Tab-separated table of C-alpha atoms in Angstrom:
chain	number	residue	atom	x	y	z
K	1091	MET	CA	-9.305	-11.701	27.213
K	1092	LYS	CA	-12.414	-9.643	26.070
K	1093	ILE	CA	-13.174	-6.785	24.947
K	1094	VAL	CA	-16.451	-5.571	25.960
K	1095	ASP	CA	-16.481	-2.173	24.925
K	1096	ALA	CA	-15.820	0.845	21.951
K	1097	LYS	CA	-17.036	4.499	21.508
K	1098	VAL	CA	-15.898	7.048	19.711
K	1099	ILE	CA	-15.163	10.204	21.696
K	1100	VAL	CA	-15.074	13.471	19.730
K	1101	THR	CA	-13.605	16.700	21.155
K	1102	CYS	CA	-12.652	20.558	19.524
K	1103	PRO	CA	-10.371	22.044	21.922
K	1104	GLY	CA	-9.181	24.454	19.653
K	1105	ARG	CA	-10.041	21.850	16.334
K	1106	ASN	CA	-12.080	18.861	15.666
K	1107	PHE	CA	-10.080	14.992	16.996
K	1108	VAL	CA	-11.269	11.608	16.926
K	1109	THR	CA	-10.381	8.991	19.309
K	1110	LEU	CA	-11.300	5.435	19.566
K	1111	LYS	CA	-12.116	4.353	23.275
K	1112	ILE	CA	-11.137	0.079	23.527
K	1113	VAL	CA	-12.300	-1.038	26.470
K	1114	THR	CA	-11.268	-4.538	27.690
K	1115	ASP	CA	-13.058	-7.244	30.219
K	1116	GLN	CA	-9.753	-6.033	33.065
K	1117	GLY	CA	-10.687	-3.274	32.469
K	1118	ILE	CA	-7.701	-2.091	30.876
K	1119	TYR	CA	-8.561	-0.076	27.714
K	1120	GLY	CA	-6.700	1.337	24.643
K	1121	ILE	CA	-6.900	4.829	23.095
K	1122	GLY	CA	-6.347	5.599	19.270
K	1123	ASP	CA	-7.004	8.784	17.153
K	1124	ALA	CA	-9.559	8.467	14.469
K	1125	THR	CA	-8.638	12.179	13.328
K	1126	LEU	CA	-9.184	13.324	9.229
K	1127	ASN	CA	-8.809	16.341	8.761
K	1128	GLY	CA	-12.631	18.200	7.601
K	1129	ARG	CA	-13.663	14.697	6.885
K	1130	GLU	CA	-14.150	13.524	10.750
K	1131	LYS	CA	-17.848	12.314	11.246
K	1132	SER	CA	-17.558	10.440	8.669
K	1133	VAL	CA	-14.279	7.914	10.348
K	1134	VAL	CA	-17.047	8.088	13.436
K	1135	SER	CA	-19.785	6.934	11.164
K	1136	TYR	CA	-17.814	4.002	9.478
K	1137	LEU	CA	-15.776	3.513	13.240
K	1138	GLU	CA	-19.359	3.259	14.717
K	1139	ASP	CA	-22.006	1.995	11.666
K	1140	TYR	CA	-19.018	-1.196	10.986
K	1141	LEU	CA	-16.519	-2.153	12.406
K	1142	ILE	CA	-17.259	-1.770	16.283
K	1143	PRO	CA	-19.499	-4.023	16.290
K	1144	VAL	CA	-17.100	-6.881	15.025
K	1145	LEU	CA	-14.876	-5.524	17.980
K	1146	ILE	CA	-17.214	-6.849	20.043
K	1147	GLY	CA	-16.358	-9.734	22.131
K	1148	ARG	CA	-12.417	-10.263	20.487
K	1149	ASP	CA	-9.517	-11.382	22.239
K	1150	PRO	CA	-7.668	-7.712	21.773
K	1151	GLN	CA	-4.035	-9.121	21.816
K	1152	GLN	CA	-5.286	-10.702	18.562
K	1153	ILE	CA	-3.683	-7.152	16.151
K	1154	GLU	CA	-1.665	-9.014	13.543
K	1155	ASP	CA	-5.399	-10.933	12.691
K	1156	ILE	CA	-7.729	-7.943	13.793
K	1157	TRP	CA	-6.472	-5.909	11.026
K	1158	GLN	CA	-6.591	-8.476	8.439
K	1159	PHE	CA	-10.041	-9.139	9.323
K	1160	PHE	CA	-10.625	-5.135	9.115
K	1161	TYR	CA	-8.678	-4.718	5.831
K	1162	ARG	CA	-8.857	-7.790	3.431
K	1163	GLY	CA	-11.795	-8.841	4.946
K	1164	ALA	CA	-13.001	-5.508	3.408
K	1165	TYR	CA	-14.041	-4.887	-0.185
K	1166	TRP	CA	-13.695	-2.036	-0.055
K	1167	ARG	CA	-10.340	-0.951	0.775
K	1168	ARG	CA	-8.295	1.792	1.467
K	1169	GLY	CA	-8.965	5.164	1.002
K	1170	PRO	CA	-8.626	8.235	4.158
K	1171	VAL	CA	-11.876	7.442	5.737
K	1172	GLY	CA	-10.878	3.495	5.821
K	1173	MET	CA	-7.936	3.843	7.246
K	1174	THR	CA	-8.391	6.011	9.522
K	1175	ALA	CA	-10.731	4.459	11.067
K	1176	LEU	CA	-8.354	1.091	11.346
K	1177	ALA	CA	-5.469	2.853	12.533
K	1178	ALA	CA	-7.505	3.796	15.176
K	1179	ILE	CA	-8.128	0.530	15.919
K	1180	ASP	CA	-4.835	-0.347	15.683
K	1181	VAL	CA	-3.102	2.371	17.857
K	1182	ALA	CA	-5.550	1.313	20.560
K	1183	LEU	CA	-4.188	-2.279	19.906
K	1184	TRP	CA	-0.742	-1.799	20.623
K	1185	ASP	CA	-1.740	0.790	23.757
K	1186	ILE	CA	-4.144	-2.513	25.323
K	1187	LYS	CA	-1.422	-5.144	24.765
K	1188	ALA	CA	2.089	-2.100	25.843
K	1189	LYS	CA	-0.284	-2.219	29.322
K	1190	LEU	CA	-0.612	-5.804	29.416
K	1191	ALA	CA	3.209	-6.373	28.770
K	1192	ASN	CA	3.740	-3.406	31.658
K	1193	MET	CA	5.924	-1.851	29.218
K	1194	PRO	CA	6.261	1.007	27.373
K	1195	LEU	CA	5.238	0.303	23.585
K	1196	TYR	CA	8.282	1.272	22.287
K	1197	GLN	CA	9.369	-1.422	24.181
K	1198	LEU	CA	7.404	-3.722	23.189
K	1199	LEU	CA	7.675	-2.970	19.111
K	1200	GLY	CA	12.229	-4.245	19.433
K	1201	GLY	CA	13.925	-0.940	22.112
K	1202	LYS	CA	14.632	2.085	20.919
K	1203	SER	CA	17.339	2.603	18.854
K	1204	ARG	CA	18.261	6.372	19.288
K	1205	GLU	CA	17.519	8.257	22.806
K	1206	ARG	CA	15.937	11.438	21.024
K	1207	ILE	CA	13.719	12.026	18.812
K	1208	LEU	CA	14.681	15.067	16.328
K	1209	SER	CA	11.940	17.762	15.232
K	1210	TYR	CA	10.980	19.910	13.420
K	1211	THR	CA	8.542	22.986	13.909
K	1212	HIS	CA	7.128	26.131	12.010
K	1213	ALA	CA	8.613	29.034	11.045
K	1214	ASN	CA	5.800	31.267	9.089
K	1215	GLY	CA	5.750	35.222	8.638
K	1216	LYS	CA	3.582	37.426	6.270
K	1217	ASP	CA	7.261	38.813	4.423
K	1218	LEU	CA	11.432	38.300	5.382
K	1219	ASP	CA	10.597	39.800	8.242
K	1220	SER	CA	8.257	38.255	9.844
K	1221	THR	CA	9.271	34.850	8.776
K	1222	LEU	CA	12.895	35.460	9.298
K	1223	GLU	CA	10.995	36.750	13.351
K	1224	ALA	CA	9.593	33.387	13.838
K	1225	VAL	CA	12.852	31.364	11.874
K	1226	ARG	CA	15.082	32.955	14.965
K	1227	LYS	CA	12.296	32.889	17.777
K	1228	ALA	CA	12.028	28.529	16.881
K	1229	LYS	CA	15.879	28.700	17.087
K	1230	ASP	CA	16.265	30.559	21.103
K	1231	LYS	CA	13.346	27.325	21.335
K	1232	GLY	CA	15.804	24.515	20.804
K	1233	TYR	CA	14.876	23.559	17.989
K	1234	LYS	CA	17.853	21.847	14.811
K	1235	ALA	CA	15.712	21.730	12.227
K	1236	ILE	CA	12.702	24.186	11.412
K	1237	ARG	CA	10.176	24.627	8.043
K	1238	VAL	CA	10.337	27.700	6.796
K	1239	GLN	CA	7.329	29.044	4.750
K	1240	CYS	CA	6.643	33.016	4.084
K	1241	GLY	CA	3.727	34.459	2.440
K	1242	ILE	CA	4.671	35.109	-1.078
K	1243	PRO	CA	4.150	39.164	-2.900
K	1244	GLY	CA	0.525	39.503	-4.680
K	1245	ILE	CA	-0.339	35.837	-2.953
K	1246	ALA	CA	-3.371	36.962	-0.653
K	1247	LYS	CA	-3.333	33.913	1.541
K	1248	THR	CA	-0.071	30.714	1.115
K	1249	TYR	CA	-0.226	27.875	1.958
K	1250	GLY	CA	1.768	27.504	6.000
K	1251	VAL	CA	0.913	31.350	6.519
K	1252	SER	CA	-1.182	32.303	9.885
K	1253	THR	CA	-2.951	35.757	8.964
K	1254	ASN	CA	-4.394	36.176	12.539
K	1255	THR	CA	-1.734	36.760	15.618
K	1256	LYS	CA	-2.470	32.559	16.214
K	1257	SER	CA	-0.562	28.912	15.067
K	1258	TYR	CA	-1.543	28.565	11.377
K	1259	GLU	CA	-5.023	26.640	11.132
K	1260	PRO	CA	-6.099	25.949	7.785
K	1261	ALA	CA	-9.779	24.546	8.178
K	1262	ASP	CA	-10.486	27.374	8.632
K	1263	ALA	CA	-14.198	27.935	7.974
K	1264	ASP	CA	-17.960	26.078	7.800
K	1265	LEU	CA	-17.400	25.598	4.091
K	1266	PRO	CA	-14.753	25.276	2.188
K	1267	SER	CA	-12.743	29.194	1.188
K	1268	VAL	CA	-11.364	29.935	-1.605
K	1269	GLU	CA	-7.474	30.216	-2.036
K	1270	VAL	CA	-5.842	32.114	-5.148
K	1271	TRP	CA	-2.824	30.836	-6.220
K	1272	SER	CA	-0.193	32.081	-8.431
K	1273	THR	CA	2.814	29.585	-9.060
K	1274	GLU	CA	5.209	31.986	-10.953
K	1275	LYS	CA	4.773	34.292	-8.095
K	1276	TYR	CA	6.086	31.697	-6.149
K	1277	LEU	CA	8.692	30.175	-7.790
K	1278	ASN	CA	10.262	33.530	-8.003
K	1279	TYR	CA	10.162	34.587	-4.559
K	1280	ILE	CA	10.893	31.611	-2.377
K	1281	PRO	CA	15.117	30.472	-3.220
K	1282	ASP	CA	15.557	34.210	-2.447
K	1283	VAL	CA	13.187	33.884	1.447
K	1284	PHE	CA	15.712	30.738	1.278
K	1285	ALA	CA	18.614	33.072	0.774
K	1286	ALA	CA	17.502	35.534	3.543
K	1287	VAL	CA	17.762	31.995	6.058
K	1288	ARG	CA	20.620	31.216	5.011
K	1289	LYS	CA	22.159	34.696	4.973
K	1290	GLU	CA	21.240	34.811	8.108
K	1291	PHE	CA	21.910	31.864	10.568
K	1292	GLY	CA	24.153	29.979	8.490
K	1293	PRO	CA	24.578	26.866	7.320
K	1294	ASP	CA	23.659	24.681	10.831
K	1295	ILE	CA	20.224	24.607	11.070
K	1296	HIS	CA	18.493	22.364	8.779
K	1297	LEU	CA	15.643	24.280	6.537
K	1298	LEU	CA	12.513	22.142	5.658
K	1299	HIS	CA	10.459	24.174	3.589
K	1300	ASP	CA	5.893	21.981	1.662
K	1301	VAL	CA	5.555	22.873	-1.271
K	1302	HIS	CA	1.968	20.931	-0.760
K	1303	HIS	CA	1.302	19.816	-3.576
K	1304	ARG	CA	1.082	23.183	-6.009
K	1305	LEU	CA	3.995	21.337	-8.464
K	1306	THR	CA	3.977	20.316	-12.116
K	1307	PRO	CA	7.162	17.992	-11.731
K	1308	ILE	CA	9.331	20.095	-14.009
K	1309	GLU	CA	8.092	23.168	-12.430
K	1310	ALA	CA	9.316	21.336	-8.421
K	1311	ALA	CA	12.691	20.020	-10.612
K	1312	ARG	CA	12.954	23.800	-10.864
K	1313	LEU	CA	12.627	24.729	-7.548
K	1314	GLY	CA	15.073	22.202	-6.542
K	1315	LYS	CA	16.904	23.090	-8.569
K	1316	ALA	CA	17.099	26.281	-7.477
K	1317	LEU	CA	16.803	25.831	-3.815
K	1318	GLU	CA	20.420	22.991	-3.610
K	1319	PRO	CA	23.174	25.761	-2.734
K	1320	TYR	CA	20.444	26.444	0.379
K	1321	HIS	CA	20.003	22.730	1.384
K	1322	LEU	CA	17.369	22.210	2.413
K	1323	PHE	CA	16.465	18.832	4.388
K	1324	TRP	CA	14.281	18.227	2.576
K	1325	MET	CA	11.165	19.856	0.120
K	1326	GLU	CA	8.077	17.876	1.213
K	1327	ASP	CA	5.086	17.170	-1.301
K	1328	ALA	CA	6.665	19.055	-4.311
K	1329	VAL	CA	3.467	17.417	-6.298
K	1330	PRO	CA	1.041	15.419	-7.192
K	1331	ALA	CA	1.238	12.148	-5.830
K	1332	GLU	CA	-1.117	9.902	-7.030
K	1333	ASN	CA	1.535	9.403	-9.812
K	1334	GLN	CA	4.136	8.245	-8.454
K	1335	GLU	CA	6.652	8.347	-11.630
K	1336	SER	CA	6.442	11.696	-11.595
K	1337	PHE	CA	8.444	12.101	-9.139
K	1338	LYS	CA	10.983	10.635	-11.659
K	1339	LEU	CA	11.631	13.696	-13.588
K	1340	ILE	CA	12.169	16.000	-9.927
K	1341	ARG	CA	14.897	13.374	-9.167
K	1342	GLN	CA	16.524	13.783	-12.911
K	1343	HIS	CA	16.777	17.494	-12.003
K	1344	THR	CA	17.881	18.098	-8.593
K	1345	THR	CA	19.669	16.489	-5.721
K	1346	THR	CA	17.537	18.624	-2.998
K	1347	PRO	CA	16.228	15.305	-0.437
K	1348	LEU	CA	12.692	14.564	-1.422
K	1349	ALA	CA	10.230	13.712	0.842
K	1350	VAL	CA	5.941	13.439	0.578
K	1351	GLY	CA	3.273	10.970	2.482
K	1352	GLU	CA	1.061	12.381	4.844
K	1353	VAL	CA	-1.888	11.960	2.806
K	1354	PHE	CA	-1.286	8.994	1.459
K	1355	ASN	CA	-2.916	5.511	2.812
K	1356	SER	CA	-0.875	2.330	2.250
K	1357	ILE	CA	1.992	1.325	1.253
K	1358	HIS	CA	0.289	1.425	-2.692
K	1359	ASP	CA	0.372	4.770	-2.873
K	1360	CYS	CA	4.548	4.863	-1.916
K	1361	ARG	CA	5.383	1.702	-3.508
K	1362	GLU	CA	7.000	2.525	-7.019
K	1363	LEU	CA	8.779	5.710	-4.743
K	1364	ILE	CA	10.386	3.906	-2.981
K	1365	GLN	CA	11.719	1.312	-4.505
K	1366	ASN	CA	12.986	2.944	-7.570
K	1367	GLN	CA	14.478	5.685	-4.201
K	1368	TRP	CA	12.857	8.296	-6.176
K	1369	ILE	CA	12.105	10.505	-2.753
K	1370	ASP	CA	13.991	9.770	-0.220
K	1371	TYR	CA	11.790	10.666	3.783
K	1372	ILE	CA	8.382	8.716	3.455
K	1373	ARG	CA	5.298	11.185	5.521
K	1374	THR	CA	3.300	8.518	6.140
K	1375	THR	CA	1.632	8.869	8.883
K	1376	ILE	CA	0.526	5.987	11.757
K	1377	VAL	CA	-2.595	7.739	12.296
K	1378	HIS	CA	-3.876	7.521	8.020
K	1379	ALA	CA	-2.449	4.637	6.395
K	1380	GLY	CA	-3.853	2.140	8.714
K	1381	GLY	CA	-0.886	2.244	12.452
K	1382	ILE	CA	1.385	0.490	13.654
K	1383	SER	CA	0.669	-2.754	11.883
K	1384	GLN	CA	1.130	-1.089	8.313
K	1385	MET	CA	3.586	1.407	9.392
K	1386	ARG	CA	5.772	-1.127	10.429
K	1387	ARG	CA	5.191	-2.645	6.994
K	1388	ILE	CA	5.890	0.416	5.298
K	1389	ALA	CA	9.388	1.830	7.232
K	1390	ASP	CA	11.186	-1.969	6.906
K	1391	PHE	CA	10.521	-1.717	3.216
K	1392	ALA	CA	11.488	2.081	3.359
K	1393	SER	CA	14.679	0.417	4.888
K	1394	LEU	CA	15.573	-1.600	1.761
K	1395	PHE	CA	16.048	1.596	-0.549
K	1396	HIS	CA	17.464	3.789	2.197
K	1397	VAL	CA	14.182	5.518	2.688
K	1398	ARG	CA	14.163	7.143	5.937
K	1399	THR	CA	10.198	8.487	8.265
K	1400	GLY	CA	9.497	12.034	8.343
K	1401	PHE	CA	6.310	11.611	10.356
K	1402	HIS	CA	3.624	13.816	9.574
K	1403	GLY	CA	2.937	16.005	13.104
K	1404	ALA	CA	0.695	19.013	12.786
K	1405	THR	CA	-2.345	19.406	14.917
K	1406	ASP	CA	-4.832	17.968	12.314
K	1407	LEU	CA	-3.347	14.500	13.751
K	1408	SER	CA	-4.338	14.300	18.534
K	1409	PRO	CA	-1.433	14.072	20.699
K	1410	VAL	CA	-2.526	10.558	20.707
K	1411	CYS	CA	-0.935	10.022	17.254
K	1412	MET	CA	1.968	12.390	18.481
K	1413	GLY	CA	2.301	9.676	21.155
K	1414	ALA	CA	2.115	6.109	19.180
K	1415	ALA	CA	4.211	8.068	16.505
K	1416	LEU	CA	7.387	8.954	18.746
K	1417	HIS	CA	7.113	5.219	20.677
K	1418	PHE	CA	8.157	3.859	16.667
K	1419	ASP	CA	10.096	6.816	15.821
K	1420	TYR	CA	12.020	5.875	19.248
K	1421	TRP	CA	11.938	2.250	17.643
K	1422	VAL	CA	12.744	1.624	14.131
K	1423	PRO	CA	15.844	1.445	12.626
K	1424	ASN	CA	16.039	4.639	9.429
K	1425	PHE	CA	14.124	7.486	11.165
K	1426	GLY	CA	14.317	10.525	9.346
K	1427	ILE	CA	12.617	13.059	11.548
K	1428	GLN	CA	9.428	14.178	13.013
K	1429	GLU	CA	7.409	16.462	12.687
K	1430	HIS	CA	5.729	18.473	16.063
K	1431	MET	CA	3.339	22.037	15.601
K	1432	ALA	CA	2.237	22.646	19.276
K	1433	HIS	CA	-0.714	21.162	20.596
K	1434	SER	CA	-2.346	24.600	22.590
K	1435	GLU	CA	-2.842	23.872	25.984
K	1436	GLN	CA	-6.922	23.128	25.877
K	1437	MET	CA	-5.518	19.002	23.671
K	1438	ASN	CA	-3.293	18.785	26.165
K	1439	ALA	CA	-5.054	19.556	28.765
K	1440	VAL	CA	-7.796	16.933	26.909
K	1441	PHE	CA	-5.253	14.706	26.698
K	1442	PRO	CA	-2.374	14.335	29.456
K	1443	HIS	CA	0.884	12.358	28.652
K	1444	ALA	CA	4.033	11.371	29.370
K	1445	TYR	CA	6.341	12.562	26.112
K	1446	THR	CA	8.727	15.277	26.531
K	1447	PHE	CA	10.048	17.808	24.102
K	1448	ASN	CA	13.833	19.305	25.525
K	1449	ASP	CA	16.011	21.400	22.918
K	1450	GLY	CA	15.171	20.216	19.927
K	1451	TYR	CA	14.546	16.675	20.777
K	1452	PHE	CA	11.078	14.395	22.127
K	1453	THR	CA	11.313	11.054	24.543
K	1454	PRO	CA	8.396	9.481	24.529
K	1455	GLY	CA	8.594	8.523	28.353
K	1456	GLU	CA	8.174	5.290	29.899
K	1457	LYS	CA	4.423	5.463	31.164
K	1458	PRO	CA	3.084	1.193	29.739
K	1459	GLY	CA	1.349	1.597	25.992
K	1460	HIS	CA	1.956	4.747	24.267
K	1461	GLY	CA	1.670	7.642	27.687
K	1462	VAL	CA	-1.003	9.801	26.160
K	1463	ASP	CA	-4.797	9.420	27.569
K	1464	ILE	CA	-8.067	11.474	27.655
K	1465	ASP	CA	-10.501	14.018	30.733
K	1466	GLU	CA	-13.761	12.541	28.382
K	1467	LYS	CA	-14.838	15.031	31.048
K	1468	LEU	CA	-13.350	17.616	29.906
K	1469	ALA	CA	-13.472	16.511	26.682
K	1470	ALA	CA	-17.264	16.200	26.624
K	1471	GLN	CA	-17.009	20.338	27.386
K	1472	TYR	CA	-15.517	21.429	23.552
K	1473	PRO	CA	-18.804	20.620	21.553
K	1474	TYR	CA	-17.389	20.198	17.558
K	1475	LYS	CA	-17.681	22.031	14.955
K	1476	ARG	CA	-17.732	21.800	12.247
K	1477	ALA	CA	-14.059	22.761	9.729
K	1478	CYS	CA	-13.484	23.100	6.690
K	1479	LEU	CA	-10.224	23.129	5.103
K	1480	PRO	CA	-9.305	25.858	1.911
K	1481	VAL	CA	-9.678	24.798	-1.921
K	1482	ASN	CA	-7.735	26.420	-4.583
K	1483	ARG	CA	-7.895	28.133	-7.792
K	1484	LEU	CA	-5.150	30.047	-9.759
K	1485	GLU	CA	-5.478	33.721	-11.423
K	1486	ASP	CA	-7.541	33.229	-13.673
K	1487	GLY	CA	-10.403	31.503	-12.004
K	1488	THR	CA	-8.736	27.500	-11.985
K	1489	LEU	CA	-9.397	24.831	-9.689
K	1490	TRP	CA	-6.180	24.025	-8.465
K	1491	HIS	CA	-4.292	21.747	-5.976
K	1492	TRP	CA	-5.113	22.872	-2.310
């Protein structure tokens, strides 16, 4: 069996998605997600100019050798562009192999470790009342775990909070927009939000919160301590994680569980965090960390240190990545939770899929492969539109972490 064609499909059914389709001489094909939010065309170029020409003629069943060729064989390793491109290839090859075996991907990985996959959704509001209403709506949909984000008094635009009636989408402008941030106002307000949510909904629902890399380690420790009475499932991305040892200081001061990793690209980004047990959940994604092949290594390594998975699952990942993630979630022994930010009807029409949601849980379906396809004719009706993520400045104008 040989790879005879590979092409990149870019579509924008409400937001930009990049999909790689690999075709074999037996007519079997696989697809992988190559979406990198705000840098989509960079991954397209890397695939088309450097990786795809090397794929043609190779045996698609040699997944490990192909992965090593593109990773170990590259002088310039890692980084979001390269690892996203490699992930697309890897997921497409696993899709092909599972189709060849005529089994769903989770069976090829080793079979399921659970009957259903716990997921969490987003609830956000411009103020406390609308946030409580958003939590109520999510709970009514069956979610047992909800990420809560709330507008902060005195801050015009807050991460995770939509400024219109549509779902939150941070990549909102042709060129980067500028948002203003105040750590003091945020720290003074957020504990009150969770106090109100717990008062309204009680202790049984899982609550999560995304800090989005905004704090210093001691500020994050303060927030974690303040949130302890409300028993969060996790506090996510408390600080920028380039310095992994920052989490050591946070861990020393709070028992609030810590999650991080959606911007990581390899096991080296999280090795110290995991082996020192400074985090509880690793959020590195299949699409940004080299695919299923490397995520298996990260998850296995994490299991040695009581760290569980918690895949990023916002709409900056296509249904292709969601399908692959759910098969991984079904199999991985140290599963924690799966994020779910629902795709629109347009997006789901472009990417028909076998996975299903019911009462707060997902199942990946029994279709051979990862169970997600792409309607190329429909995808062609939605041309690419450049969209950039914002930048952040403090109230005095200092550039800050977005």
